[in-house]
Short mmCIF file of C-alpha atoms in Angstrom, two decimals:
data_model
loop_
_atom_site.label_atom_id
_atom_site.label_comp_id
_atom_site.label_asym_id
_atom_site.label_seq_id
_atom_site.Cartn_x
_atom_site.Cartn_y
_atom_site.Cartn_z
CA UNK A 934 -122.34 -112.80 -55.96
CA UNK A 935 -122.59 -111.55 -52.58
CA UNK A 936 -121.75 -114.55 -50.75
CA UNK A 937 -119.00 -114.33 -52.81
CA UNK A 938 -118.07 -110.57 -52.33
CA UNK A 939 -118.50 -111.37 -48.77
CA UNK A 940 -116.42 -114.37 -47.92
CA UNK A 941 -113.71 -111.88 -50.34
CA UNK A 942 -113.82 -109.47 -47.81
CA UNK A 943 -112.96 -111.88 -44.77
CA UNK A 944 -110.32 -113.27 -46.21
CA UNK A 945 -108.80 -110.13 -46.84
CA UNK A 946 -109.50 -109.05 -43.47
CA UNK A 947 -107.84 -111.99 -41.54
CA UNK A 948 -104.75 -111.27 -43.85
CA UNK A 949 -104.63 -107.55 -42.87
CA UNK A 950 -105.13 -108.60 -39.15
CA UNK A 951 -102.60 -111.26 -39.34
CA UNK A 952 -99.50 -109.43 -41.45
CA UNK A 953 -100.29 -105.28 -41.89
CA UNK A 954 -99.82 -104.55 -38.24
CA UNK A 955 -100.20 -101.27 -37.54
CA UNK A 956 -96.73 -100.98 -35.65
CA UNK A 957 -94.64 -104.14 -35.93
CA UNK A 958 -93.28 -105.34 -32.47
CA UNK A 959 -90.16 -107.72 -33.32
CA UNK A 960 -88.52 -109.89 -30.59
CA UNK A 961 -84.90 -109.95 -30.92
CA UNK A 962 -83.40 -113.25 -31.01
CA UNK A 963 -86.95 -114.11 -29.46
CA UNK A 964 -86.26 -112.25 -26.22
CA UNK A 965 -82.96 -112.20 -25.48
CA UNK A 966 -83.56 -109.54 -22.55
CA UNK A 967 -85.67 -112.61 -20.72
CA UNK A 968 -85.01 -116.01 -22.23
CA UNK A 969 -81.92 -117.46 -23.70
CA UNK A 970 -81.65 -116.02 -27.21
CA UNK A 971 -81.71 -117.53 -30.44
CA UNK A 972 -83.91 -120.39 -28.32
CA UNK A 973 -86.97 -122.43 -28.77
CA UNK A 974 -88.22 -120.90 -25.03
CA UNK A 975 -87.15 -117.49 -26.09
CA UNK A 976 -89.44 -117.79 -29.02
CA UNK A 977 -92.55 -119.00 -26.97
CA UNK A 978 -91.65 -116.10 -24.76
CA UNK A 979 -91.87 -113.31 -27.26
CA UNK A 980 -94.90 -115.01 -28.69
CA UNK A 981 -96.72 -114.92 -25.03
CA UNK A 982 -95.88 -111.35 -24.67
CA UNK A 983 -97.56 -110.77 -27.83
CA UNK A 984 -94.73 -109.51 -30.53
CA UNK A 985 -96.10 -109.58 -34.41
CA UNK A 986 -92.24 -110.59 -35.90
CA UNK A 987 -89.78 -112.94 -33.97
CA UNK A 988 -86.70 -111.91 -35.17
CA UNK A 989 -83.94 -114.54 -35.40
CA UNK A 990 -80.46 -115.54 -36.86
CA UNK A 991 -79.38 -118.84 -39.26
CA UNK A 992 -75.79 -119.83 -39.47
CA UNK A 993 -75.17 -123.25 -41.59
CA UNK A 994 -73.47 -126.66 -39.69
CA UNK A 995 -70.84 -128.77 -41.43
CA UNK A 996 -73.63 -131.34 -42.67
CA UNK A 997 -75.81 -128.19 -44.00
CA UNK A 998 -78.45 -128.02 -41.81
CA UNK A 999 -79.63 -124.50 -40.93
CA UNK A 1000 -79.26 -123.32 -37.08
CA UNK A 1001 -80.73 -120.29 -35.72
CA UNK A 1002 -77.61 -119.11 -33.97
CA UNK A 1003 -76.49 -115.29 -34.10
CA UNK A 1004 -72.83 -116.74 -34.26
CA UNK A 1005 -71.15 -119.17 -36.04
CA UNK A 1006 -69.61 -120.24 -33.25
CA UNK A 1007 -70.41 -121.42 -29.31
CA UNK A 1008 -70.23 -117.79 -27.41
CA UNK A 1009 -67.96 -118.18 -24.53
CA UNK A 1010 -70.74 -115.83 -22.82
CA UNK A 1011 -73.08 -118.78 -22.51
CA UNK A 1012 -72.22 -121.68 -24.23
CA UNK A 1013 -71.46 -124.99 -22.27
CA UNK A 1014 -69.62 -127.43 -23.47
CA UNK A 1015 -71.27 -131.63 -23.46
CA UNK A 1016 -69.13 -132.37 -20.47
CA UNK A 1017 -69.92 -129.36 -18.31
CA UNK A 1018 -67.16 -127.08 -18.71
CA UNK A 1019 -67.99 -123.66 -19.91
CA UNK A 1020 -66.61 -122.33 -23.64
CA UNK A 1021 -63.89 -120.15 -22.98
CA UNK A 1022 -63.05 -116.92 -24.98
CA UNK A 1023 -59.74 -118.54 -26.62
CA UNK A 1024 -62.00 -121.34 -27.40
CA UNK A 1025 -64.53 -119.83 -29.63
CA UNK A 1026 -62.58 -119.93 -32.97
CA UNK A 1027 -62.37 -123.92 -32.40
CA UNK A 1028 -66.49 -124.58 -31.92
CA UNK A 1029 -66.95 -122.95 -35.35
CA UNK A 1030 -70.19 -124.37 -36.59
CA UNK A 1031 -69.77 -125.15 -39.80
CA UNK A 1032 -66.84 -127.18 -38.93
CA UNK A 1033 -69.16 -129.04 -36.81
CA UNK A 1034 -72.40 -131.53 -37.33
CA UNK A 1035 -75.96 -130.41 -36.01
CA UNK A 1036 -75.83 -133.23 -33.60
CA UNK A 1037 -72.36 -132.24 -32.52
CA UNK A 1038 -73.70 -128.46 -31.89
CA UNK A 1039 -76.97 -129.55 -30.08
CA UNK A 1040 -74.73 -131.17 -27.63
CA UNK A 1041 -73.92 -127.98 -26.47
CA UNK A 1042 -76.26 -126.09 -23.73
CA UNK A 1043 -77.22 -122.49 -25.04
CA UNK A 1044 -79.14 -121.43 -21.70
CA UNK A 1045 -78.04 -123.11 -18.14
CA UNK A 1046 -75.82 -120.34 -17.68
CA UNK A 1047 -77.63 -117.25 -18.08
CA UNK A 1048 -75.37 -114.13 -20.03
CA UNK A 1049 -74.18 -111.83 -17.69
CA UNK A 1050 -75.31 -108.52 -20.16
CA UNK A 1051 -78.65 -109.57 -19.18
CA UNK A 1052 -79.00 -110.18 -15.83
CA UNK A 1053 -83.35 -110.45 -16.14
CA UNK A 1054 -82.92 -113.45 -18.16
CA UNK A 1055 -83.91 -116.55 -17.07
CA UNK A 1056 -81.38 -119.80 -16.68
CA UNK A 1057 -83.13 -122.52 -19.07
CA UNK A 1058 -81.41 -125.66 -20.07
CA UNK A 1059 -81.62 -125.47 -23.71
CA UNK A 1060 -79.68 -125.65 -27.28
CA UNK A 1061 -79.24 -124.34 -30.94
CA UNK A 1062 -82.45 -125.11 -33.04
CA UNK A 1063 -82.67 -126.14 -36.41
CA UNK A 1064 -84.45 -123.76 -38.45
CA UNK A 1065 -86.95 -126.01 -38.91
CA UNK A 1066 -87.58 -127.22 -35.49
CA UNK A 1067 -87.59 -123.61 -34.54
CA UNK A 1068 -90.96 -122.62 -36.98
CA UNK A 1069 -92.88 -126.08 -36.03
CA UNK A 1070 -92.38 -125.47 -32.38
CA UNK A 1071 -93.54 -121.79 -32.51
CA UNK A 1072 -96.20 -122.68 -34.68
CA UNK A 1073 -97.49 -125.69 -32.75
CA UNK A 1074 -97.42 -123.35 -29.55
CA UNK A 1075 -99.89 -120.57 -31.48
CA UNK A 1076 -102.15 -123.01 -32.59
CA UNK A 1077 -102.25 -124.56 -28.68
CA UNK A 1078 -102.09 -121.24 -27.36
CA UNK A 1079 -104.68 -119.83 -29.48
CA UNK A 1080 -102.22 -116.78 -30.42
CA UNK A 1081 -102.17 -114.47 -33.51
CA UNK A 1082 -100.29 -115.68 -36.29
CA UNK A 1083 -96.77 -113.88 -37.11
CA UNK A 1084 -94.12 -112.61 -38.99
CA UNK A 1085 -90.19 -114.66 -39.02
CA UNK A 1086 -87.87 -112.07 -39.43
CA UNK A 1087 -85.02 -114.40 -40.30
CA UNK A 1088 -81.19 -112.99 -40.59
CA UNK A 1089 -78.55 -114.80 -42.64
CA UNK A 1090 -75.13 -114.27 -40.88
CA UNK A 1091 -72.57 -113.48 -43.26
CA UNK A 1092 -69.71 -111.49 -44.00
CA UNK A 1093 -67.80 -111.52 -46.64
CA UNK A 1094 -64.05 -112.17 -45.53
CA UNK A 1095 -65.98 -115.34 -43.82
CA UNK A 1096 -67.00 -116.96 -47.13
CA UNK A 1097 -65.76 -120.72 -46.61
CA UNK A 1098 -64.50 -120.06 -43.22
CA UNK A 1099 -67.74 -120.08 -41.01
CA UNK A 1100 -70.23 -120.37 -43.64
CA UNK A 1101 -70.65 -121.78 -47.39
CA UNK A 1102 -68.51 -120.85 -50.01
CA UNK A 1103 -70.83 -118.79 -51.95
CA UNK A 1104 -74.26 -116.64 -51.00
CA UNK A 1105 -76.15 -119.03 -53.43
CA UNK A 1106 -75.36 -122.09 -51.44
CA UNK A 1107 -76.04 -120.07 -47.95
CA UNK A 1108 -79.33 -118.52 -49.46
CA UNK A 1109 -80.92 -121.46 -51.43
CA UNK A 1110 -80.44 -124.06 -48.00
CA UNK A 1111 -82.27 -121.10 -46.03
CA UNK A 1112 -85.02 -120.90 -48.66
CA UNK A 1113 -85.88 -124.32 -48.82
CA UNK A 1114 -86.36 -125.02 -45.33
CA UNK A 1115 -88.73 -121.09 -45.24
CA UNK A 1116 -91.00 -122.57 -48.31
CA UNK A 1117 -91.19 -126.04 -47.01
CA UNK A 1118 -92.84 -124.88 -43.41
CA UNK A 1119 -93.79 -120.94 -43.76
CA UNK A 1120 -96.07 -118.78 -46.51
CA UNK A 1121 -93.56 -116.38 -48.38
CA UNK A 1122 -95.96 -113.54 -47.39
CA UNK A 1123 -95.24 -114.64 -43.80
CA UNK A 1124 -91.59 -114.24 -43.61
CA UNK A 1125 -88.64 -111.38 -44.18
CA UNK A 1126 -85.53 -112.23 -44.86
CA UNK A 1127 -82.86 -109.57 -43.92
CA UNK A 1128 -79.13 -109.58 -43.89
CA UNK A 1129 -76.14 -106.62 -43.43
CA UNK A 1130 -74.08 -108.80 -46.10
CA UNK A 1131 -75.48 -106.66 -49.46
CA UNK A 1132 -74.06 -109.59 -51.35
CA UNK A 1133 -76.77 -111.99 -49.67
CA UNK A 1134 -80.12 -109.35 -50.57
CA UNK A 1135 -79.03 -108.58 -53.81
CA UNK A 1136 -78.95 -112.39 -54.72
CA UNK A 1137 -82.78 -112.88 -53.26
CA UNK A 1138 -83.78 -109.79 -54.84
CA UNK A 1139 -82.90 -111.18 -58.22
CA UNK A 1140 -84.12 -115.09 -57.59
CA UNK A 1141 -87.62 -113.39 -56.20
CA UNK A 1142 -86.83 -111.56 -59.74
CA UNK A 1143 -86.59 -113.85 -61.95
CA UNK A 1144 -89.26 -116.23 -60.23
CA UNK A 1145 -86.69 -118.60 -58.68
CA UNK A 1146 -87.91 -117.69 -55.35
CA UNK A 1147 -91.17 -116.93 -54.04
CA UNK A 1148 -91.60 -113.35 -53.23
CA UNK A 1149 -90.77 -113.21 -49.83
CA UNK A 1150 -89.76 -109.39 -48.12
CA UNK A 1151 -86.24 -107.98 -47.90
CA UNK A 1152 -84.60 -106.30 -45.11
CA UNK A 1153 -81.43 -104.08 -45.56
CA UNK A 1154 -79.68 -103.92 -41.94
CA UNK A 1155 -77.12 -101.27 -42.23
CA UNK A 1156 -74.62 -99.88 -39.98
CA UNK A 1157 -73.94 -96.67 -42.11
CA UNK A 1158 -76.81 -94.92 -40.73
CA UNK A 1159 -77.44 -93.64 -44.54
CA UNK A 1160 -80.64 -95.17 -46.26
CA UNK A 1161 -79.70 -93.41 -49.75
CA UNK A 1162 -76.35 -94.74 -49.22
CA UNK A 1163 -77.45 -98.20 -48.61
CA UNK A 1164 -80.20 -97.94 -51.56
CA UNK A 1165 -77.61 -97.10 -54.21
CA UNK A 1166 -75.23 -99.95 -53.20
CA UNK A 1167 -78.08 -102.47 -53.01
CA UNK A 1168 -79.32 -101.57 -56.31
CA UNK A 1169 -83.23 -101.49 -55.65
CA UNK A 1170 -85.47 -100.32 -52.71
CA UNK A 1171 -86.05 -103.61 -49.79
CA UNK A 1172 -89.24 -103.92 -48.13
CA UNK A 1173 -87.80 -102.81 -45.19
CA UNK A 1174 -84.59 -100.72 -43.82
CA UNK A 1175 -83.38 -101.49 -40.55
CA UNK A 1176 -80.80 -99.53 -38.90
CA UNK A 1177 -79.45 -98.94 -35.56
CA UNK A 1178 -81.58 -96.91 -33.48
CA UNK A 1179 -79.06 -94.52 -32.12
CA UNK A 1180 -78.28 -93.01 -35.30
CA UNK A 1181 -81.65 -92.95 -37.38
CA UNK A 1182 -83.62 -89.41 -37.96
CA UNK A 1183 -87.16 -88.31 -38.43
CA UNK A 1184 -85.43 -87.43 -41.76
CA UNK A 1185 -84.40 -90.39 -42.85
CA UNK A 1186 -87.51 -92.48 -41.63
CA UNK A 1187 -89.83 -90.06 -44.20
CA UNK A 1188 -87.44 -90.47 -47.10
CA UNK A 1189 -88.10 -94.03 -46.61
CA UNK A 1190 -91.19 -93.76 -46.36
CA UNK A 1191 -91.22 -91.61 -49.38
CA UNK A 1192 -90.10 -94.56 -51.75
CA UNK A 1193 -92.30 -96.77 -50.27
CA UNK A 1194 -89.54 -98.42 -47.88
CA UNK A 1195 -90.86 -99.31 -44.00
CA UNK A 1196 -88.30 -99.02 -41.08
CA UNK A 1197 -87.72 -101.61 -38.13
CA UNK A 1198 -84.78 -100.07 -36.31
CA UNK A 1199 -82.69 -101.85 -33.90
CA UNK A 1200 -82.24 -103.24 -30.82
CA UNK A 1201 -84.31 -100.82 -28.74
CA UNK A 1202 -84.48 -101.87 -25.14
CA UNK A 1203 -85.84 -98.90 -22.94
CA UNK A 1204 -89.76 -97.57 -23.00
CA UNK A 1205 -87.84 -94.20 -22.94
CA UNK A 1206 -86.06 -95.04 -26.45
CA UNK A 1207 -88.84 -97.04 -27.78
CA UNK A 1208 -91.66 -93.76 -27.11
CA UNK A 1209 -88.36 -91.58 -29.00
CA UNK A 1210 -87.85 -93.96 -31.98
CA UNK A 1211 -91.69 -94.42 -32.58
CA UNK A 1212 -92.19 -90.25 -32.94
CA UNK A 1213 -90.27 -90.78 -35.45
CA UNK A 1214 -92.88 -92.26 -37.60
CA UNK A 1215 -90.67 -95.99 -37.80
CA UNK A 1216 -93.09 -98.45 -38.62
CA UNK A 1217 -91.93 -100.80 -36.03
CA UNK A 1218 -88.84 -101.84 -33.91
CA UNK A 1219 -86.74 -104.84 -32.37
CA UNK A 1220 -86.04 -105.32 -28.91
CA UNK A 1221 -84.83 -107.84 -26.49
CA UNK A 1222 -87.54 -107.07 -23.63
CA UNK A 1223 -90.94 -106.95 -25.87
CA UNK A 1224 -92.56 -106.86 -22.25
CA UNK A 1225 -91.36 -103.39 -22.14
CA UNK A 1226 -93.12 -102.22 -25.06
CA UNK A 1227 -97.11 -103.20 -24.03
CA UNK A 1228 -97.42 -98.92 -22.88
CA UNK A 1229 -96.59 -98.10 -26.65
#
């Protein structure tokens, strides 16, 4: 009985070391403020500069695989095109994604180029990951690394007045391809799935309800700087509420915290800002430079 009570208490004990951080340090779009976002290096970045969540967007391609790729389209800002030329602004609408295949997209260099709004960000040849190639890389590179295990914060792009324009028809299509690709290569208890399209969480929330999905956290991004607000449109209280830094109070993190609901504001990019937002009581943050963040 003791042996048993024992090897009980590990187990729990790796769990709460691995996924109840203390204060959750999330690399946005890996670590967009040093390696080409929304890229396999950017990942392995945040991941050597210790973060507990990479954060990361999912768009869908014509053939419905599932790219991490904060737009669903090539960003004149970075993107180069297969024969050298950069993407221009007045060519964005054209490179949609989901008018194109994955192996049409990967064509397409992500990283060569650096991005001008982040001018500490290194120039790496790279592309648009699958989903899936994204998690076995990152995972591999723990395991050879010898690195704590971690949280995918994963974003599904989508607005409404895009529905079968840049991405699928309906939410259900766009949720259930990201969900099987998150249980075939991740623990539910290891991932959060978070979206500013309501439409999106409030179909998870009732699959995770009705035992269609695995119970896997949900994060409400919002915009309106008004957790109540956002809790009565969603319908239910999310894991997690993640707003934009700028406008979140002390106020607002503790009647959060009240129902039970952590905040993860974002993108907060200075050690000024972060040692601000974390007196606030926020339970963690995103940022693009999680080197910046080791004096929290």
């Amino acid at each position: 009985m003791k042996k048993y009570i024992s090897l009980t208490f590990c187990i729990l004990f790796v769990y709460t070391q691995m996924f109840a951080q203390d204060f959750d340090l999330e690399g946005h779009r890996g670590a967009r403020g040093l390696m080409p976002e929304n890229t396999i290096p950017a990942f392995k970045k945040a991941l050597d500069l210790g973060v507990t969540t990479l954060e990361m967007d999912v768009c869908i391609s014509k053939d419905k695989k599932v790219v991490v790729s904060h737009e669903p389209y090539m960003n004149a800002l970075y993107a180069t095109k297969p024969n050298g030329l950069e993407v221009t602004k007045a060519e964005e609408a054209s490179l949609n994604l989901y008018q194109m295949t994955y192996p049409q997209i990967k064509q397409f260099d992500t990283g060569k180029r650096g991005n001008a709004l982040f001018p500490e960000q290194e120039k790496v040849a790279t592309h648009k990951p699958l989903l899936s190639e994204t998690i076995k890389a990152c995972e591999a590179y723990i395991k050879e690394k010898g690195l704590k295990a971690v949280r995918y914060n994963i974003e599904i792009k989508s607005e409404e007045k895009e529905y079968g324009i840049s991405q699928p028809e309906t939410v259900e299509e766009f949720s259930n391809l990201v969900y099987q690709e998150i249980i075939k290569y991740l623990p539910a208890n290891s991932v959060i799935l978070q979206s500013f399209d309501f439409n999106v969480l409030k179909f998870w929330h009732k699959q995770i309800e009705t035992k269609q999905y695995q119970n896997i956290a949900l994060s409400a991004l919002d915009e309106k700087t008004n957790p109540e607000k956002a809790f009565e449109e969603l319908g239910f209280l999310p894991s997690f509420y993640s707003p934009y830094y700028k406008t979140l109070t002390k106020e607002q993190v503790q009647f959060c915290h009240e129902k039970n609901v952590k905040v993860v504001p974002w993108t907060v990019n200075t050690l000024e800002d972060m040692k601000k937002i974390k007196a606030t009581g926020v339970d963690g943050l995103i940022t693009d430079y999680p080197n910046r963040a080791k004096d929290l």
